[in-house]
Short mmCIF file of C-alpha atoms and ligand atoms in Angstrom, two decimals:
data_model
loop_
_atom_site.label_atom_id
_atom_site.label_comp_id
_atom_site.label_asym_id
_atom_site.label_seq_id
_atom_site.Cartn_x
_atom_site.Cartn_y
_atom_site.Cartn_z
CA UNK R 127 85.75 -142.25 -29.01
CA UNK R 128 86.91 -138.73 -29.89
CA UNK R 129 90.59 -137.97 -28.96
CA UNK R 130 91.91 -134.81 -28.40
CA UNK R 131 96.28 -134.43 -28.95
CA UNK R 132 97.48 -130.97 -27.85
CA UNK R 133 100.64 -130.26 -29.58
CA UNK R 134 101.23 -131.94 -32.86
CA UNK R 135 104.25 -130.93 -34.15
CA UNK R 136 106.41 -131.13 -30.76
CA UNK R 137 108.23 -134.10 -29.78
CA UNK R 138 105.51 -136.01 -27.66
CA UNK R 139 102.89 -134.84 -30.15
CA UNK R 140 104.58 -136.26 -32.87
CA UNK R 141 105.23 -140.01 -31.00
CA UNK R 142 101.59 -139.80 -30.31
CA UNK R 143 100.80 -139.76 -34.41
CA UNK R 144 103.37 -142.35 -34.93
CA UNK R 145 101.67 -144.69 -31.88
CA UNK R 146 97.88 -143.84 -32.88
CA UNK R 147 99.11 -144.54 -36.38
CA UNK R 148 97.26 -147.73 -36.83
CA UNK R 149 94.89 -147.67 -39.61
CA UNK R 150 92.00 -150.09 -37.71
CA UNK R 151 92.20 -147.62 -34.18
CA UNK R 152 92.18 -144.34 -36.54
CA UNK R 153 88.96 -145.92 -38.21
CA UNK R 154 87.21 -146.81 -35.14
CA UNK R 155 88.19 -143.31 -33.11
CA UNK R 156 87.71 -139.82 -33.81
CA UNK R 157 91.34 -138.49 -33.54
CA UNK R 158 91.88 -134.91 -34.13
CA UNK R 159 95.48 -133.69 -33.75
CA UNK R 160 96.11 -129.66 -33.16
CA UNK R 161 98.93 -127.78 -33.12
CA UNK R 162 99.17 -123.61 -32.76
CA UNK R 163 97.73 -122.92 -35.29
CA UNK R 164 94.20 -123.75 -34.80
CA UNK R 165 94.22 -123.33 -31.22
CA UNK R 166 97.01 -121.13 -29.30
CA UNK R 167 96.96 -122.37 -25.73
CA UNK R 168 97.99 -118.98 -24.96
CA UNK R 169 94.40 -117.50 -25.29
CA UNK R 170 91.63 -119.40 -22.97
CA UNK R 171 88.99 -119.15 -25.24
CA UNK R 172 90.38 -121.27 -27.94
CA UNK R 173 91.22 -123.72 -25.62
CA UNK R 174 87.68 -123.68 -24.17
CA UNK R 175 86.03 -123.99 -27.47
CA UNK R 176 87.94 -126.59 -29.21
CA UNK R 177 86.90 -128.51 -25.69
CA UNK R 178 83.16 -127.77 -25.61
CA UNK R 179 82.88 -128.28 -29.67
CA UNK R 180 84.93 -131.68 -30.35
CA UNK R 181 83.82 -133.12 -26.68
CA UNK R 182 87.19 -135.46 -26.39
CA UNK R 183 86.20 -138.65 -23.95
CA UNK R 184 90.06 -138.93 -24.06
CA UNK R 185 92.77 -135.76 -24.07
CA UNK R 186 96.28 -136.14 -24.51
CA UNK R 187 98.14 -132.65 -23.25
CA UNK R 188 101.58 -133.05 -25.64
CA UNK R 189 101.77 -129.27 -26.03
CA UNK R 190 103.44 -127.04 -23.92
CA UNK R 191 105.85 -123.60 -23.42
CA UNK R 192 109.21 -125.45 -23.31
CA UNK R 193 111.91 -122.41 -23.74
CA UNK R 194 113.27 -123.03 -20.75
CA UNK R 195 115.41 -119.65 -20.94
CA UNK R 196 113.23 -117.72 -23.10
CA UNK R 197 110.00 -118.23 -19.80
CA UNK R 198 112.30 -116.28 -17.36
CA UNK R 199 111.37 -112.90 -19.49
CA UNK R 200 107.66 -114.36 -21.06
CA UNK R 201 106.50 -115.66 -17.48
CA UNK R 202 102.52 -114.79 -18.18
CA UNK R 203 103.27 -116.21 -21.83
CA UNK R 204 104.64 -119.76 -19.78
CA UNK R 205 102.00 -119.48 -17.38
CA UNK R 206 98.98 -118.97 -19.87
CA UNK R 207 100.33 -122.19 -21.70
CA UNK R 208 101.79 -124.38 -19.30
CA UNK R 209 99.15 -124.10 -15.81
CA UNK R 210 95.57 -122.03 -17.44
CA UNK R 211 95.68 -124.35 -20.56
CA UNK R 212 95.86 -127.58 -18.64
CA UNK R 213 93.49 -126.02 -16.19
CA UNK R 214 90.90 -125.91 -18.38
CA UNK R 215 91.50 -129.07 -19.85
CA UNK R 216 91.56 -130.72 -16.60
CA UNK R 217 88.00 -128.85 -15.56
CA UNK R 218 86.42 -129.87 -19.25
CA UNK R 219 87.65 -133.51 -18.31
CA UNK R 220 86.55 -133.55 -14.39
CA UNK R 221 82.51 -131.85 -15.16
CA UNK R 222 82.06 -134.52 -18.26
CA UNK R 223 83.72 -137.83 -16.96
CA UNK R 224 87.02 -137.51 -19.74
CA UNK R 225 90.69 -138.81 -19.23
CA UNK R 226 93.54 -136.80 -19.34
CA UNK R 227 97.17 -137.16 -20.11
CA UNK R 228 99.42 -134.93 -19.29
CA UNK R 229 103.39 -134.10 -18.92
CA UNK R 230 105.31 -132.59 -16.61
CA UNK R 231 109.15 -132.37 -15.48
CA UNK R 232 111.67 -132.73 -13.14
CA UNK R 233 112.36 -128.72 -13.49
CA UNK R 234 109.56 -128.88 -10.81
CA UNK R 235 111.99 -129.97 -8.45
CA UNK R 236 115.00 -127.98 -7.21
CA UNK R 237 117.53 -130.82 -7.26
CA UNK R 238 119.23 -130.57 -3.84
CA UNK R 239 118.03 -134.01 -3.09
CA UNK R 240 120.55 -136.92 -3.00
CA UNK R 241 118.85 -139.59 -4.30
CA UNK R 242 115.59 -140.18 -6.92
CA UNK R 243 112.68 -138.14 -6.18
CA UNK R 244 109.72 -139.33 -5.43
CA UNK R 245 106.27 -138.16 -6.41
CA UNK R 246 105.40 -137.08 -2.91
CA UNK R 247 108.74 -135.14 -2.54
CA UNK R 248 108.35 -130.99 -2.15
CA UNK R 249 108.76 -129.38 -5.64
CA UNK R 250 110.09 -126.09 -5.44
CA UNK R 251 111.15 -125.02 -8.81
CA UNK R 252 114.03 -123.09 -9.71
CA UNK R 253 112.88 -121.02 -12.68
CA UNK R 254 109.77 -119.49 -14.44
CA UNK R 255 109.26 -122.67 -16.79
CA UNK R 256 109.70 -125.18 -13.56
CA UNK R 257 107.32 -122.98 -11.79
CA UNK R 258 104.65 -122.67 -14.70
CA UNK R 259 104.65 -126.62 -14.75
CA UNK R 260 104.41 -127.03 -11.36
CA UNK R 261 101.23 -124.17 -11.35
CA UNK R 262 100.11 -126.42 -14.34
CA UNK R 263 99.95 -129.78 -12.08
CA UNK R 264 98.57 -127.75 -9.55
CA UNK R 265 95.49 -126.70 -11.71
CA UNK R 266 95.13 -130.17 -12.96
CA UNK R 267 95.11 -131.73 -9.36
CA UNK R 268 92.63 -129.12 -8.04
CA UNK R 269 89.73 -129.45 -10.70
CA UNK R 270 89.89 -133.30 -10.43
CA UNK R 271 89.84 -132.83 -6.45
CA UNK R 272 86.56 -131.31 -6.49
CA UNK R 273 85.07 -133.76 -8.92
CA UNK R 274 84.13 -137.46 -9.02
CA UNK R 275 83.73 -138.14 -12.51
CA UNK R 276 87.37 -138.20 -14.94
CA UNK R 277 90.63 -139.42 -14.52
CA UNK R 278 93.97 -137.65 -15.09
CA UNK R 279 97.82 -139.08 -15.51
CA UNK R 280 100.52 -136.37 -15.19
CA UNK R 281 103.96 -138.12 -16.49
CA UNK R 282 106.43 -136.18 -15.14
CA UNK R 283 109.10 -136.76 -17.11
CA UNK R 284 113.03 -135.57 -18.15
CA UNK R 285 115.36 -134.64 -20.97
CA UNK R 286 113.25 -135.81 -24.36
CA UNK R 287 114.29 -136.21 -27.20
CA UNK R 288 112.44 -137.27 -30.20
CA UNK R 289 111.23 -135.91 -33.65
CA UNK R 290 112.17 -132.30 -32.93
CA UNK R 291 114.98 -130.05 -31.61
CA UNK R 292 117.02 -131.83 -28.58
CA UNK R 293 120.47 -132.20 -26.89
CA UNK R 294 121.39 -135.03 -28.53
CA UNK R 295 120.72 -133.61 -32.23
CA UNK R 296 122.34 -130.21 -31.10
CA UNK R 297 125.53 -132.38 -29.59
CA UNK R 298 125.58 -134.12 -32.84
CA UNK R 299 125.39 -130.85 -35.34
CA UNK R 300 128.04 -129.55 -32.73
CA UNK R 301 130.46 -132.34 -33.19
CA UNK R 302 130.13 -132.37 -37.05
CA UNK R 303 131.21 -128.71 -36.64
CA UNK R 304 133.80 -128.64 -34.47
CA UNK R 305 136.84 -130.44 -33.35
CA UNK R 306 136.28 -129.97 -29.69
CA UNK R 307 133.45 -130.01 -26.92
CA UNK R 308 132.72 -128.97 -23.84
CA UNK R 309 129.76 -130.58 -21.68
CA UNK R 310 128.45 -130.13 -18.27
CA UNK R 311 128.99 -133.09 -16.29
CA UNK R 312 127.87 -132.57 -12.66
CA UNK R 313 124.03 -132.16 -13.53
CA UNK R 314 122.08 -135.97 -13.56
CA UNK R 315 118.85 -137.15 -15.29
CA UNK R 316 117.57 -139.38 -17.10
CA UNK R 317 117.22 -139.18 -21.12
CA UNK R 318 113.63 -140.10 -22.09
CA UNK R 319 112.14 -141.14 -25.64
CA UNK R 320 109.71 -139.13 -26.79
CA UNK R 321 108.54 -142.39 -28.72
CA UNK R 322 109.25 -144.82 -24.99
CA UNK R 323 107.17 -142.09 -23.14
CA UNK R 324 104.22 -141.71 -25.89
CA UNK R 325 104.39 -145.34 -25.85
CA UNK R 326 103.96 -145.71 -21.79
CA UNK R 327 101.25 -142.99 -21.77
CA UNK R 328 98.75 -144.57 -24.05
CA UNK R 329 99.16 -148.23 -22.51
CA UNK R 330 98.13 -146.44 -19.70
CA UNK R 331 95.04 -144.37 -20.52
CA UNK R 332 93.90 -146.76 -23.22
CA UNK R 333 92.99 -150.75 -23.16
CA UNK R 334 92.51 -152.17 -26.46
CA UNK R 335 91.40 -149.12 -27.84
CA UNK R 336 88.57 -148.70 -24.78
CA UNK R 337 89.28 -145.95 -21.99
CA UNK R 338 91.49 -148.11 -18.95
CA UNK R 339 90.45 -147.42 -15.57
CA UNK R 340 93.97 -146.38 -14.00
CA UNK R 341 94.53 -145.03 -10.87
CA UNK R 342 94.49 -141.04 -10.90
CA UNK R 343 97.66 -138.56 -9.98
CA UNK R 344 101.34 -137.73 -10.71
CA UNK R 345 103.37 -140.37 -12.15
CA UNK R 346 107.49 -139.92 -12.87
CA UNK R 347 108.13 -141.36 -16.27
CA UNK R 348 111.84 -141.99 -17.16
CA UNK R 349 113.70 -145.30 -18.34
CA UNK R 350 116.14 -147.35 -16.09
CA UNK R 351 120.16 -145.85 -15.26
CA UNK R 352 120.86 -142.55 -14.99
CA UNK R 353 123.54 -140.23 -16.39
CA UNK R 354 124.58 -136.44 -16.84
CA UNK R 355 124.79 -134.56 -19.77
CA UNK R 356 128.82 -135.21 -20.49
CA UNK R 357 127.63 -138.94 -20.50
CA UNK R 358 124.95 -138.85 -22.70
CA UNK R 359 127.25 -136.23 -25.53
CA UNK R 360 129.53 -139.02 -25.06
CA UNK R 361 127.21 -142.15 -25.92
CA UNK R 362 125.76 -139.74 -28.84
CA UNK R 363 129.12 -139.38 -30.40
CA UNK R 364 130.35 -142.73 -30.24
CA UNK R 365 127.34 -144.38 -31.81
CA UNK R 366 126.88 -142.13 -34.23
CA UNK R 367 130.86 -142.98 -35.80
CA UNK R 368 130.27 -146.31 -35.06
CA UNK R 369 127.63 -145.91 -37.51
CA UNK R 370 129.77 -144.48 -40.25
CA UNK R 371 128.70 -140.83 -39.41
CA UNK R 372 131.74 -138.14 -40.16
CA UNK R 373 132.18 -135.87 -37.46
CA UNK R 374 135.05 -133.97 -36.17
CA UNK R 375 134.72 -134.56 -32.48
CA UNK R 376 135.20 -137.90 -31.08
CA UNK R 377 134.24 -138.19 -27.04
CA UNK R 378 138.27 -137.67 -26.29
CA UNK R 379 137.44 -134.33 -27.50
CA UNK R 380 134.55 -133.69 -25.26
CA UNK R 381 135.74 -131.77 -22.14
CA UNK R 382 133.71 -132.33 -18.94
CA UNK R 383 132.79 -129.38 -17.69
CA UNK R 384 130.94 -127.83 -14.14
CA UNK R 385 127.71 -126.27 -15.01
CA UNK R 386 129.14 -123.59 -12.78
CA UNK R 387 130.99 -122.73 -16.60
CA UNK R 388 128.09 -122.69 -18.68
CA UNK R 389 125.81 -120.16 -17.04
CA UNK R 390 122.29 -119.59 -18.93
CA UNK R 391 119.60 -117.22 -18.25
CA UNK R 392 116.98 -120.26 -16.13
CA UNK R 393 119.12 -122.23 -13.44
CA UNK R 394 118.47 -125.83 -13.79
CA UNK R 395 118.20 -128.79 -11.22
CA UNK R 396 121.80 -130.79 -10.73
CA UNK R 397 119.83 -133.65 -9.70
CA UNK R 398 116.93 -134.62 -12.20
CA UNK R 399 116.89 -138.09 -11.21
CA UNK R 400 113.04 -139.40 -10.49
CA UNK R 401 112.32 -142.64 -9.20
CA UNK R 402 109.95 -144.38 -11.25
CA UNK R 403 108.24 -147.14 -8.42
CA UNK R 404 105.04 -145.67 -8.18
CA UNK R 405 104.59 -145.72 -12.08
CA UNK R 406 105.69 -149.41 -12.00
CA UNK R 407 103.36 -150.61 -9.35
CA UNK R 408 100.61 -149.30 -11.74
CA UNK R 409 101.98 -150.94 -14.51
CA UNK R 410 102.11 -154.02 -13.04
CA UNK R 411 98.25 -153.82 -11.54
CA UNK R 412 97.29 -153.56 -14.91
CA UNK R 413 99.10 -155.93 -16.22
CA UNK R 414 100.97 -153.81 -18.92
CA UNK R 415 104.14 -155.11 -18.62
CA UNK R 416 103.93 -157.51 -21.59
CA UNK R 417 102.03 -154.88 -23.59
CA UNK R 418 105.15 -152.42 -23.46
CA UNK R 419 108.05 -153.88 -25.62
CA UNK R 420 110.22 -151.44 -24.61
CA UNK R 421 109.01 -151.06 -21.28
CA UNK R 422 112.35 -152.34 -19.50
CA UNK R 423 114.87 -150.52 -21.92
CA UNK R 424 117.44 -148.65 -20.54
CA UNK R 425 118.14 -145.12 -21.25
CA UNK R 426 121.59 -145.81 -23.12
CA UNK R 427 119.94 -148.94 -25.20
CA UNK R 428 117.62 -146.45 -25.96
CA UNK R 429 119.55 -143.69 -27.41
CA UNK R 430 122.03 -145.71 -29.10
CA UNK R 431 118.84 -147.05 -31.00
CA UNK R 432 117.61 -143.22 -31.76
CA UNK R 433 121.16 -141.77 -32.77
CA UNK R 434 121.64 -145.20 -35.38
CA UNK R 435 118.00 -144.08 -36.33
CA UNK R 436 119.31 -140.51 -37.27
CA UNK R 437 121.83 -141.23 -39.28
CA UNK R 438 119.55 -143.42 -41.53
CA UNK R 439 117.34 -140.78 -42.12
N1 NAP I 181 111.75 -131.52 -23.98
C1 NAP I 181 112.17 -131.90 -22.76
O1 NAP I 181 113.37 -132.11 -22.52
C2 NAP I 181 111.17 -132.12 -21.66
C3 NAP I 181 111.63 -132.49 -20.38
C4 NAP I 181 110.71 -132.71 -19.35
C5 NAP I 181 109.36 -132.56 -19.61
N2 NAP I 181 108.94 -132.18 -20.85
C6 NAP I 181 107.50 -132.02 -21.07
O2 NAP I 181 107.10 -132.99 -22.04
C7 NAP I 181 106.04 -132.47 -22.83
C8 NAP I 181 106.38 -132.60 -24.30
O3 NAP I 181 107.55 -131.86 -24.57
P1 NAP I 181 108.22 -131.84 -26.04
O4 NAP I 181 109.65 -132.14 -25.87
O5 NAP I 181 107.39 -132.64 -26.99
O6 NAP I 181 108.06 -130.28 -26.37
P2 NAP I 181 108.27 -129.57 -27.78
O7 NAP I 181 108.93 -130.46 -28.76
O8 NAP I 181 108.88 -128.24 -27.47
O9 NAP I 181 106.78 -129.34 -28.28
C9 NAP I 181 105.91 -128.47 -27.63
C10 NAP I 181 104.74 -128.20 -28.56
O10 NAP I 181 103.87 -127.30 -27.89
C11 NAP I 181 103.42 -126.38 -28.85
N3 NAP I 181 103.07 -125.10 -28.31
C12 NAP I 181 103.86 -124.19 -27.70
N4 NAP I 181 103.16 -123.07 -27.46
C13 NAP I 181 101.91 -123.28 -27.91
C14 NAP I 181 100.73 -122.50 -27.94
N5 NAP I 181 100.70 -121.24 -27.49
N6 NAP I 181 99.62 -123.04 -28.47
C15 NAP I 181 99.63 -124.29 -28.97
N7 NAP I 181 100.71 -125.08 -28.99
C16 NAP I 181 101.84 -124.57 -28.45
C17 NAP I 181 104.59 -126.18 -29.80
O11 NAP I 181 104.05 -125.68 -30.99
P3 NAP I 181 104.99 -125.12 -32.17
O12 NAP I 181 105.47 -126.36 -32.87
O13 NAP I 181 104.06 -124.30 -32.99
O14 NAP I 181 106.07 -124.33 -31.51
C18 NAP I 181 105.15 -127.59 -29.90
O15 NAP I 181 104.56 -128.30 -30.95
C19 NAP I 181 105.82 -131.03 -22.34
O16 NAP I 181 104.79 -131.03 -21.39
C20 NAP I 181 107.13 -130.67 -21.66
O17 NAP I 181 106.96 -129.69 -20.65
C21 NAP I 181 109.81 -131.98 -21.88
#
């Protein structure tokens, strides 16, 4: 099977490497892993040609224009990358029978809700990024609509961190820096693996190494609890000096803040929280749930795991 990754060197792309790793599925696929450099999703005809000359049965979309502040003054920039790109993917897939994976976020939503959203709630994005995902969905939704053949999983998905920039390595730089924090504490989400969520997606799209028949459409993709970003500084600076690491901040130095006090250029959702039924009805049809050793982790078990993880490195 040839296998198409979009966005190598980001966070997702690089859990996809690490989960494709094994030596007897890289022998018996065709995996070819890009990154920017030999095709910016920015210009249409790259994206088309890679397509048309590798012919992926299977595409996973890891790529995408994630400067959250940066898209509210390159909107056509975020909007090439983030809605055309996947657009064409999604058509390539749709006219010759492919899968796609893809990611979105809960920027797509406008957090005024109370509880979890759901997959069927209204998105209404707040800024340019939220909006380019959401016109990215959109384009992936519309060329599978008008075609029979394909399937397509959008994981819609919150806060990552992985093998790249994040919060939690910025909170941890921060705290080796300086004596005292302060953290927003009245916007909620969920932190998500990068390695959990790579992990998830290919269960999903792939059964022993064969394409899985999965029910198409917009999955959200988050581990169990829920916190807010004061929380989740907090947890990050505890484990790490548990774990021997100097740093000058300890979490009685982290000041809870309103996000009212930290004003950047994109607003963000306060609530980020998605409810994550629909994705486990799906895993449980096919029977995944034994397949996914992580699968019931929570998000705190999880980072405590990543931020030990760090500091051996
Ligand atoms: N990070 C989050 O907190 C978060 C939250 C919710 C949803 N998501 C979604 O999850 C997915 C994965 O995110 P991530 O955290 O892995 O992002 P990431 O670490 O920022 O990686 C994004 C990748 O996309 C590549 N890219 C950007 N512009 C490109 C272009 N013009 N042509 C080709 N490649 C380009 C980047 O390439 P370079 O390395 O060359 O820059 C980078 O490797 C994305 O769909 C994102 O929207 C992320």
């Amino acid at each position: 099977m040839n296998i198409l990754v979009f966005g190598k060197d980001g966070q997702l792309g690089r859990a996809f490497k690490e989960q494709l790793k094994h030596s007897s599925f890289q022998l018996a696929n065709n995996i070819r892993f890009v990154g920017r450099d030999e095709c910016d999703l920015s210009n249409p005809s790259q994206v088309t040609d890679l397509l048309n000359t590798f012919q992926p049965e299977l595409i996973l979309s890891a790529a995408a224009y994630t400067a959250v502040d940066k898209a509210e003054s390159e909107s056509e920039k975020a909007f090439s990358i983030n809605a055309t790109a996947p657009g064409l993917m999604a058509r390539y897939a749709a006219q010759h029978g492919a899968a796609l994976l893809h990611f979105s976020t809960d920027y797509v939503f406008d957090g005024s809700k109370q509880d979890a959203y759901t997959e069927n709630d209204k998105v209404n994005p707040l800024g340019v990024y939220g909006k380019s995902k959401e016109a990215g969905e959109h384009a992936i939704s519309t060329a599978f609509a008008n075609s029979r053949a394909g399937q397509y999983a959008i994981l819609r998905t919150s806060w990552v961190y992985g093998d790249g920039s994040n919060f939690i390595k910025t909170i941890l730089r921060l705290a080796k820096e300086r004596p005292a924090l302060r953290v927003i504490n009245d916007q909620y989400g969920v932190p998500t693996s990068a390695a959990w969520l790579a992990e998830v997606g290919i269960h999903l799209v792939l059964d022993d190494g064969q394409l899985r028949p999965f029910a198409s459409g917009i999955y959200h993709a988050v581990p169990g609890g829920e916190t807010n970003w004061y929380g989740l500084a907090c947890l990050a600076v505890q484990t790490a000096l548990d774990a021997g690491q100097h740093l000058q901040a300890s979490p009685a130095a982290i000041s809870p803040i309103p996000a009212s006090e930290y004003l950047l250029p994109a607003p963000r959702p306060m609530n980020s929280r998605l409810s994550t039924n629909k994705l486990k009805i799906e895993v449980e049809r096919l029977g995944l749930v034994s397949k996914l050793p992580h699968w019931n982790t929570l998000w705190d078990e999880q980072v405590c795991a990543y931020v030990k993880q760090l500091g051996e490195n």
